[in-house]
PDB file of C-alpha atoms in Angstrom:
ATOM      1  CA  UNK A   1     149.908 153.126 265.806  1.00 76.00           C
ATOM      2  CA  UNK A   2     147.456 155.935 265.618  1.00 80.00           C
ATOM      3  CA  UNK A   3     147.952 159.091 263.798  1.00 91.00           C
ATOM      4  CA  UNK A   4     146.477 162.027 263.019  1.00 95.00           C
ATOM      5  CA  UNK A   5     145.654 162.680 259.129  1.00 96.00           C
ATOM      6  CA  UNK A   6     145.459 165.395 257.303  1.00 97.00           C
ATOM      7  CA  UNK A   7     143.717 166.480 253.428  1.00 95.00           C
ATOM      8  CA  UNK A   8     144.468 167.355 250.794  1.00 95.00           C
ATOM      9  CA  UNK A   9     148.162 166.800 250.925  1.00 95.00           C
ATOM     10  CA  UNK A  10     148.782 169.756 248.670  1.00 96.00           C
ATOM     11  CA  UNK A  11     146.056 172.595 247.777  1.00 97.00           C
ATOM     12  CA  UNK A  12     146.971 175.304 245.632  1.00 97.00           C
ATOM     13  CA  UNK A  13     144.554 178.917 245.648  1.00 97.00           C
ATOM     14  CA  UNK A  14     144.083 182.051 244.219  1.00 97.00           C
ATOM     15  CA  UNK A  15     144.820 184.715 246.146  1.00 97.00           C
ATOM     16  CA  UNK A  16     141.984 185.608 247.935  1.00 97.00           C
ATOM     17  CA  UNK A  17     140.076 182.378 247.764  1.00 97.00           C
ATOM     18  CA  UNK A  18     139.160 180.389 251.008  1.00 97.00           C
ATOM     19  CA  UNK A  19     140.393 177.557 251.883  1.00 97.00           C
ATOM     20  CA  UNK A  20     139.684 174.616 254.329  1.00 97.00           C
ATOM     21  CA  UNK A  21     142.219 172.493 255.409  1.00 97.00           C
ATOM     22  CA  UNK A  22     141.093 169.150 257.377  1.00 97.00           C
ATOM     23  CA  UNK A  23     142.360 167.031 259.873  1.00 97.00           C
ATOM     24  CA  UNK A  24     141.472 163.931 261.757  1.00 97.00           C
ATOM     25  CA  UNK A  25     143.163 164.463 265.219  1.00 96.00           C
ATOM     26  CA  UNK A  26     143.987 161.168 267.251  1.00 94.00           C
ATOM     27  CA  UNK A  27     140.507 159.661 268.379  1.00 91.00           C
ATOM     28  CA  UNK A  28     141.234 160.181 272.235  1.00 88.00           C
ATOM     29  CA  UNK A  29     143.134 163.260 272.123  1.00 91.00           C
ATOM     30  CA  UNK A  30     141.765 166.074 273.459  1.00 89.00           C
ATOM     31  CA  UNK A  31     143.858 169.151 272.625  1.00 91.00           C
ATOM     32  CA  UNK A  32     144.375 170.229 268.867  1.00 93.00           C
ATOM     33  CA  UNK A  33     146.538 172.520 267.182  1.00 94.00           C
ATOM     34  CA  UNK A  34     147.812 174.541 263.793  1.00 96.00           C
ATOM     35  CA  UNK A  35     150.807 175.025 263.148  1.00 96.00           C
ATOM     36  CA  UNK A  36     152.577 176.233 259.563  1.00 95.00           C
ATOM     37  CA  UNK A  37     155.952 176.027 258.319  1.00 91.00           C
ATOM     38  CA  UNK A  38     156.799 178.328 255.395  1.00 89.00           C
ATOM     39  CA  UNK A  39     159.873 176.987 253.351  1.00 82.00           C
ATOM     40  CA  UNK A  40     163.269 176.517 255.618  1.00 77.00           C
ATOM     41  CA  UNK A  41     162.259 178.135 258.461  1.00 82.00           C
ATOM     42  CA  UNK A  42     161.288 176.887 262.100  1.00 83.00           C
ATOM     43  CA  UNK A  43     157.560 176.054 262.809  1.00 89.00           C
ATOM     44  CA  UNK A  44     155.213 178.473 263.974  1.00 92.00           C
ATOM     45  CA  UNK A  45     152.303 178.334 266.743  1.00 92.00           C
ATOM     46  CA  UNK A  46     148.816 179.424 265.450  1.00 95.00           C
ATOM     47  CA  UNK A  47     146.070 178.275 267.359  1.00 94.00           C
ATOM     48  CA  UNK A  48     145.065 175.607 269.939  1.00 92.00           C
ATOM     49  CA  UNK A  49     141.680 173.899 270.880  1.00 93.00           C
ATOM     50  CA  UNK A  50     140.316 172.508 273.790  1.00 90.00           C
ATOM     51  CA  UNK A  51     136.686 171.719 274.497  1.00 89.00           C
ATOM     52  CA  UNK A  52     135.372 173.288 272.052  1.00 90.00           C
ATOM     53  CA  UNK A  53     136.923 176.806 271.945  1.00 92.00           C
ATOM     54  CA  UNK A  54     140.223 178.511 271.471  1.00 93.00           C
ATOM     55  CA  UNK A  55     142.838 178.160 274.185  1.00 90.00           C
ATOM     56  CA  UNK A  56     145.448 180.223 272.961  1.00 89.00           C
ATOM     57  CA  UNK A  57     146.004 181.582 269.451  1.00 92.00           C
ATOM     58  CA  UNK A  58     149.419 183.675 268.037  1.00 92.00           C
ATOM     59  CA  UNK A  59     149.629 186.748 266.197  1.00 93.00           C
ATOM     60  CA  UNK A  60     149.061 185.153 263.237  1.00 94.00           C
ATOM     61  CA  UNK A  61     146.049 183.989 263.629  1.00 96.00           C
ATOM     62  CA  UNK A  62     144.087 187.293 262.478  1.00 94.00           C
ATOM     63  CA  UNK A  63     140.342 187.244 261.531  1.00 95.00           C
ATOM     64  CA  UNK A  64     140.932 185.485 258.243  1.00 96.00           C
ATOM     65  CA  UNK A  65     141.773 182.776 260.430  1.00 97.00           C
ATOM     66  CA  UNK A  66     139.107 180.365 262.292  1.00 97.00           C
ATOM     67  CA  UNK A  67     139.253 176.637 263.346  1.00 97.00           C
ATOM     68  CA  UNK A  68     136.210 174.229 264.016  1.00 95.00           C
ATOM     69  CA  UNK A  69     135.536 171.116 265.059  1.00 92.00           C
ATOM     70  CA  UNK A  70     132.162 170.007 263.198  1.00 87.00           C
ATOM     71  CA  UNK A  71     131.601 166.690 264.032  1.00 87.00           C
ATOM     72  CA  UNK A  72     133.394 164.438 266.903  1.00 79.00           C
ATOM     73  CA  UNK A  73     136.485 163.587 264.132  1.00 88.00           C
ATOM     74  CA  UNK A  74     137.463 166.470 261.978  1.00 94.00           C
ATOM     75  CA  UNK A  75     138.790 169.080 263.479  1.00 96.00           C
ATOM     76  CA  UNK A  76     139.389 172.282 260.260  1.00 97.00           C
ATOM     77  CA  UNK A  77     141.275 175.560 259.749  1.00 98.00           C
ATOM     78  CA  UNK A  78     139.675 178.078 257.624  1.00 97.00           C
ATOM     79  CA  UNK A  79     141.779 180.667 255.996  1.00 97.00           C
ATOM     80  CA  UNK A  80     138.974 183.342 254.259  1.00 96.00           C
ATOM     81  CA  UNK A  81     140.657 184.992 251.708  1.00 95.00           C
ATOM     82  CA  UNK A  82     144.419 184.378 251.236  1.00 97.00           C
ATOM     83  CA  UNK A  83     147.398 186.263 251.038  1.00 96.00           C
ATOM     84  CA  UNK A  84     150.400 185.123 249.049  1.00 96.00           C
ATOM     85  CA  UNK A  85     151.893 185.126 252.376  1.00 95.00           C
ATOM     86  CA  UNK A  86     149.586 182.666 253.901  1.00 96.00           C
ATOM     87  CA  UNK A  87     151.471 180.134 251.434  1.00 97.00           C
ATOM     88  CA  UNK A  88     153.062 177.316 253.616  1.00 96.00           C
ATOM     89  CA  UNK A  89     153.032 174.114 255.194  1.00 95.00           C
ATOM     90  CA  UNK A  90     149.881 173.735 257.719  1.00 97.00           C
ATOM     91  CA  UNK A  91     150.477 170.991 260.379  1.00 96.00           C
ATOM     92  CA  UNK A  92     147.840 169.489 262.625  1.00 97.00           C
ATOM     93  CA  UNK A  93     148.638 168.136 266.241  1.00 94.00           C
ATOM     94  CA  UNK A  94     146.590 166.869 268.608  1.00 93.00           C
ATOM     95  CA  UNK A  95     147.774 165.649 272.396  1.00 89.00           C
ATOM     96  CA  UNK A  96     146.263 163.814 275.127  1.00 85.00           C
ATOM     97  CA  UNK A  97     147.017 166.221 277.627  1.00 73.00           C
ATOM     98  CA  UNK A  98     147.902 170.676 276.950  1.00 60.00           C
ATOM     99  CA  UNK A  99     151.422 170.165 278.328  1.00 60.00           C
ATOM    100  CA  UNK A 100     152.216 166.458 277.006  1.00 68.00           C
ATOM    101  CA  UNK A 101     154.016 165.919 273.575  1.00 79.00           C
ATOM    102  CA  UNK A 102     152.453 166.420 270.618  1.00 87.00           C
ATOM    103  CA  UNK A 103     151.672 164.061 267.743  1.00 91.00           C
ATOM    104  CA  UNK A 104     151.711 166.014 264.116  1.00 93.00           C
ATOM    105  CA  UNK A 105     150.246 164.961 260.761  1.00 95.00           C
ATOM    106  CA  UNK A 106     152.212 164.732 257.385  1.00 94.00           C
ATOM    107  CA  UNK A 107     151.030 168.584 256.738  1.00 96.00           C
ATOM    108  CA  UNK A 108     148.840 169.989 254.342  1.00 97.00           C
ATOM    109  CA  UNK A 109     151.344 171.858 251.630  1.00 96.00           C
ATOM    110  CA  UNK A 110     148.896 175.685 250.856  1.00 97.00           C
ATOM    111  CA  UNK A 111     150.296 177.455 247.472  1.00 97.00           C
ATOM    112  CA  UNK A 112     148.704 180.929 247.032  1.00 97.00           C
ATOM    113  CA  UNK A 113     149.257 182.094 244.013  1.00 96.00           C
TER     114      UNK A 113
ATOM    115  CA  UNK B   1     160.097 188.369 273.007  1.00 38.00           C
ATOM    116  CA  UNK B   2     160.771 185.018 274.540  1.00 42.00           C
ATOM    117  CA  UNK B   3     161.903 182.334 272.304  1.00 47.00           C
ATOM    118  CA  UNK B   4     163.402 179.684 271.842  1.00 54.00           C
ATOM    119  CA  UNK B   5     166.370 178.890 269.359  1.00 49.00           C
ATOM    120  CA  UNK B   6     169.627 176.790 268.381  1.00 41.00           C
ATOM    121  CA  UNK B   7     173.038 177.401 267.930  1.00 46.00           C
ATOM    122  CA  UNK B   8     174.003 175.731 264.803  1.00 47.00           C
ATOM    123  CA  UNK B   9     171.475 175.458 261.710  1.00 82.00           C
ATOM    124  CA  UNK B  10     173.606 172.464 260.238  1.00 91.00           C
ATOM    125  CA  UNK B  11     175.588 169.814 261.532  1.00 93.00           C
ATOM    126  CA  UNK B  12     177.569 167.056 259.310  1.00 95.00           C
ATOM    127  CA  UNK B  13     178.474 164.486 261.629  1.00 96.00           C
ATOM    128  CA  UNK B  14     180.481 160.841 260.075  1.00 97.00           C
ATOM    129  CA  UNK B  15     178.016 157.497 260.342  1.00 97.00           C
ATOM    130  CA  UNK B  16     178.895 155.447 263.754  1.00 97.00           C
ATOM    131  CA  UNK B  17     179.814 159.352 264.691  1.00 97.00           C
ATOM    132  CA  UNK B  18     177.722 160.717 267.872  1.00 97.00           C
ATOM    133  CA  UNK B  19     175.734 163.810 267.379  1.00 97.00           C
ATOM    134  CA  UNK B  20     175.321 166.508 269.663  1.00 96.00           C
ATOM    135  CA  UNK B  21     172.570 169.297 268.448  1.00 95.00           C
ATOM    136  CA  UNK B  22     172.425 172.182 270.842  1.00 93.00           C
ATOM    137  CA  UNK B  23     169.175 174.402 272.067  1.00 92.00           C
ATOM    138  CA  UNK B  24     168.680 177.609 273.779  1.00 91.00           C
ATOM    139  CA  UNK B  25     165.803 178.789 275.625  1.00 88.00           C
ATOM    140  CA  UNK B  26     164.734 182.367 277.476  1.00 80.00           C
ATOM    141  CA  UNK B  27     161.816 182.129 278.735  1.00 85.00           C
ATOM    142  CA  UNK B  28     162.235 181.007 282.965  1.00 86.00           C
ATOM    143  CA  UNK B  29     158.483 180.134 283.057  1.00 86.00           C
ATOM    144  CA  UNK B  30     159.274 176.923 280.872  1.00 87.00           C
ATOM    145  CA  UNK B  31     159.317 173.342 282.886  1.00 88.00           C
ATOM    146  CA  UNK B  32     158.982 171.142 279.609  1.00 89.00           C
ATOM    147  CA  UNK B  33     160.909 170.861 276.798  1.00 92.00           C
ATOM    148  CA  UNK B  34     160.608 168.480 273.442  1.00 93.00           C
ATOM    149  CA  UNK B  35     163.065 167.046 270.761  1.00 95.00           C
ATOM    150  CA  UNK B  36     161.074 166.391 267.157  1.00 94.00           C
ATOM    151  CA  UNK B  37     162.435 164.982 264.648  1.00 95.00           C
ATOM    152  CA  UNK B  38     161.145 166.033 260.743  1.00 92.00           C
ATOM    153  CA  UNK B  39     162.307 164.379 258.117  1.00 91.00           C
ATOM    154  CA  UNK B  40     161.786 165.987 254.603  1.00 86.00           C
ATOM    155  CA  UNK B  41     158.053 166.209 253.353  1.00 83.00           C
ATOM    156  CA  UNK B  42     156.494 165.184 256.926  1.00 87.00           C
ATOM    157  CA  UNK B  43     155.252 166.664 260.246  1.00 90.00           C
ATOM    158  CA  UNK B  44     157.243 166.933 263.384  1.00 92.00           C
ATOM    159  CA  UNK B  45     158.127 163.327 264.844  1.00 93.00           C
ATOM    160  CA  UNK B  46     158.436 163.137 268.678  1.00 91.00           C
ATOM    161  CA  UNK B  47     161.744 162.014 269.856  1.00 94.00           C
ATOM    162  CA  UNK B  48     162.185 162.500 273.737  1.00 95.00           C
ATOM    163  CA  UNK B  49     160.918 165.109 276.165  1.00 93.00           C
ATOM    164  CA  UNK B  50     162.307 166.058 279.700  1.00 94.00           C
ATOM    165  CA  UNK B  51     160.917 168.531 282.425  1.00 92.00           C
ATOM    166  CA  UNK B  52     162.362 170.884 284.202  1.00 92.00           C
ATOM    167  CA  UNK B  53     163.098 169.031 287.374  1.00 93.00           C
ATOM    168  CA  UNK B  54     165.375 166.362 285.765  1.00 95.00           C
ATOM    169  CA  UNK B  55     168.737 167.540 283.892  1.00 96.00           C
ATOM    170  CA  UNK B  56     169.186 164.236 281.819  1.00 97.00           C
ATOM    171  CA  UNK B  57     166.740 161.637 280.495  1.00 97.00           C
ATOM    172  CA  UNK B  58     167.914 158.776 278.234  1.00 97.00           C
ATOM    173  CA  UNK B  59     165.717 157.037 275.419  1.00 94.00           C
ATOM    174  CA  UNK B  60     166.634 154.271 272.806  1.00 92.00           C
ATOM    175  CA  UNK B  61     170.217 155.852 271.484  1.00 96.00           C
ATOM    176  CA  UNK B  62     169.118 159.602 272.757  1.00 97.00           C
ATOM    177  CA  UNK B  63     169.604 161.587 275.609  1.00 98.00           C
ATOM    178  CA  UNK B  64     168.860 164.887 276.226  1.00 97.00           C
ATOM    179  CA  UNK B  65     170.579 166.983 278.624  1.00 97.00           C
ATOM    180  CA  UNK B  66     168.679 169.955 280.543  1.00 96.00           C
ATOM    181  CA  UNK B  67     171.101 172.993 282.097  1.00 95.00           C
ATOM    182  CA  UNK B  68     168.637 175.334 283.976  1.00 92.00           C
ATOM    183  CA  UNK B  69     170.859 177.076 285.029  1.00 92.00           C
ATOM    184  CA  UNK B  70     172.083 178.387 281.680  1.00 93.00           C
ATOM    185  CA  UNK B  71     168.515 177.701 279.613  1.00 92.00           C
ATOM    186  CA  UNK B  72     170.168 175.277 277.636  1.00 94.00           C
ATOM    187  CA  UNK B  73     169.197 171.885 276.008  1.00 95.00           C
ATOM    188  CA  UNK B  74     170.986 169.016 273.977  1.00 97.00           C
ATOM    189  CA  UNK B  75     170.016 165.959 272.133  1.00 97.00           C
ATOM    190  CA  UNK B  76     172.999 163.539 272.199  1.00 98.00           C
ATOM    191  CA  UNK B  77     172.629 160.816 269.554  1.00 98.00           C
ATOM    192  CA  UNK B  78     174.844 157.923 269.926  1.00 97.00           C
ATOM    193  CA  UNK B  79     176.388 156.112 266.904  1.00 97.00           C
ATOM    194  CA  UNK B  80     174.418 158.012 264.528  1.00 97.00           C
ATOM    195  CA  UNK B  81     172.873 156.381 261.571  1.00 96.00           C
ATOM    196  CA  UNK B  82     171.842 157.444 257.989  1.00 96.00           C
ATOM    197  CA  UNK B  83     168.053 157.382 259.106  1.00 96.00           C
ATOM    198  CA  UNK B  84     168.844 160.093 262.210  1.00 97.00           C
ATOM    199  CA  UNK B  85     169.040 162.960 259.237  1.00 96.00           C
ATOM    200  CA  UNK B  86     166.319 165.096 259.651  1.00 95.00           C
ATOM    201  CA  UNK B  87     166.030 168.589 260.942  1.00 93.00           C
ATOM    202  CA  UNK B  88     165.804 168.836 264.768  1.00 95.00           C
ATOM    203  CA  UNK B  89     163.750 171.189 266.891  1.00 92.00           C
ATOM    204  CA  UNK B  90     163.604 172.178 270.545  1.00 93.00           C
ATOM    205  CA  UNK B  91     160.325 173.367 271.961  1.00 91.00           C
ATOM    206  CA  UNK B  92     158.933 174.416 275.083  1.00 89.00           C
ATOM    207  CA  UNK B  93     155.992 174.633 276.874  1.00 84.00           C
ATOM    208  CA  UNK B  94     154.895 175.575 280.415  1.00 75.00           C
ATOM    209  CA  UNK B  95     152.207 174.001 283.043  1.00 68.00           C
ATOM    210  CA  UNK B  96     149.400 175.398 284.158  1.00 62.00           C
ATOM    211  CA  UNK B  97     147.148 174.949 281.265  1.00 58.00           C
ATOM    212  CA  UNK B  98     149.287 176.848 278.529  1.00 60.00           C
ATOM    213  CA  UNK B  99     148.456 175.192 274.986  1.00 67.00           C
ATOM    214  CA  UNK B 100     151.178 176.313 273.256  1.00 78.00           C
ATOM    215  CA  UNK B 101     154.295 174.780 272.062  1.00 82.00           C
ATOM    216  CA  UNK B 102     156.993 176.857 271.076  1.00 84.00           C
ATOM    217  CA  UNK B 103     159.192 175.292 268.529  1.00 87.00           C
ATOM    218  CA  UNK B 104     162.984 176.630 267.653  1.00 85.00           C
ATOM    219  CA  UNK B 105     164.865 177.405 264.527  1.00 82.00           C
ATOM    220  CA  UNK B 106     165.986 173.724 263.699  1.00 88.00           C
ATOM    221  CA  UNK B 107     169.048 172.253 263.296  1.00 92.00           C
ATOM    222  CA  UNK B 108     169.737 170.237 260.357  1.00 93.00           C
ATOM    223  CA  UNK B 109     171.672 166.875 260.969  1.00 96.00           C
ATOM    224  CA  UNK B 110     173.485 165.426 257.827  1.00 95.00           C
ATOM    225  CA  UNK B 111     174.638 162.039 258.387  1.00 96.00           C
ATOM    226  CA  UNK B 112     177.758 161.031 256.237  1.00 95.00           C
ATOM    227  CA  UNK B 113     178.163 157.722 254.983  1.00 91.00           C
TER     228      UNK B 113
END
């Protein structure tokens, strides 16, 4: 069954480092989203991508923030310089269709320390 | 805001036991709504969806229930197994080319042997 993949599994920063986390999206899917999940609580919306360009994006997804899709595969969220805050767990989704359901990848675990 | 959320953070139902994990939503504009499943160290696992013009929809050992009328939505699990404890989420989304799923609080489901 196809899935989407994400690296690294765990990447730990110093505050105010950039990161890049990657993801390989499901090869016909067309939508793509971010989503992060800090410790126990519920999971949060950041940004979605369709056709090359943000479709909708959340609060939380400031400047320091940006998403890309070099290549027709990868599709990467950029954090510039991070907070302590931005530590969590950053999921990748992509779907076939905007309103259909969503297929997530194992998560890319961010420590900012 | 809008939002959508649970009930009961934890539920401890007996093995063979059915399960019954409650959802709340407040925002009228929503005609589609998602059960995930995440287990511990992964991403969100689709379980069964429903839209808004349907008020039940049965899958392999699930249902979920959809009360309009109220804004409310349950995943039923019948003869619940070991495997089925995870943390649960309701989301929403709405037509009309919004990207953006909204996820809930979670309810944790601890299955006892």
């Amino acid at each position: 069954e196809p899935e989407v993949t994400q690296t690294p599994s765990h990447q730990v920063t110093q505050m105010g480092q950039e990161v890049i986390l990657r993801c390989v999206p499901i090869s016909n899917h067309l939508y793509f989203y971010w989503y992060r999940q800090i410790l126990g609580q519920k999971v949060e919306f950041l940004v979605s991508f369709y056709n090359n360009e943000i479709s909708e994006k959340s609060e939380i997804f400031d400047d320091q923030f940006s998403v890309e899709r070099p290549d027709g595969s990868n599709f990467t969220l950029k954090i510039r310089s991070t907070k302590l805050e931005d530590s969590a767990m950053y999921f990748c989704a992509s779907g076939e269709d905007g309103t259909e359901k969503l297929f997530f990848g194992s998560g890319t675990q961010l420590s900012v320390l | 805001g809008e939002s959508v959320g649970l009930h009961l953070p934890t539920l401890s139902v007996q093995e063979g036991d059915n399960s019954i994990i409650n959802c709340a939503y407040s925002n009228s504009a929503s005609d589609y709504f998602i059960w995930y499943k995440q287990e511990s160290g992964k991403g969100p696992q689709f379980i069964i969806d429903i839209r808004s013009n349907m008020d039940k929809r049965q899958g392999q050992r699930v249902t979920v229930l959809l009360n309009k009328t109220v804004k409310h939505l349950s995943l039923q699990i019948a003869a619940t197994q070991p495997g089925d404890s995870a943390v649960y989420f309701c989301a929403e989304n709405r037509s009309g080319g919004y990207q953006k799923v909204t996820f809930g609080i979670g309810t944790k489901l601890q299955v006892i042997p």
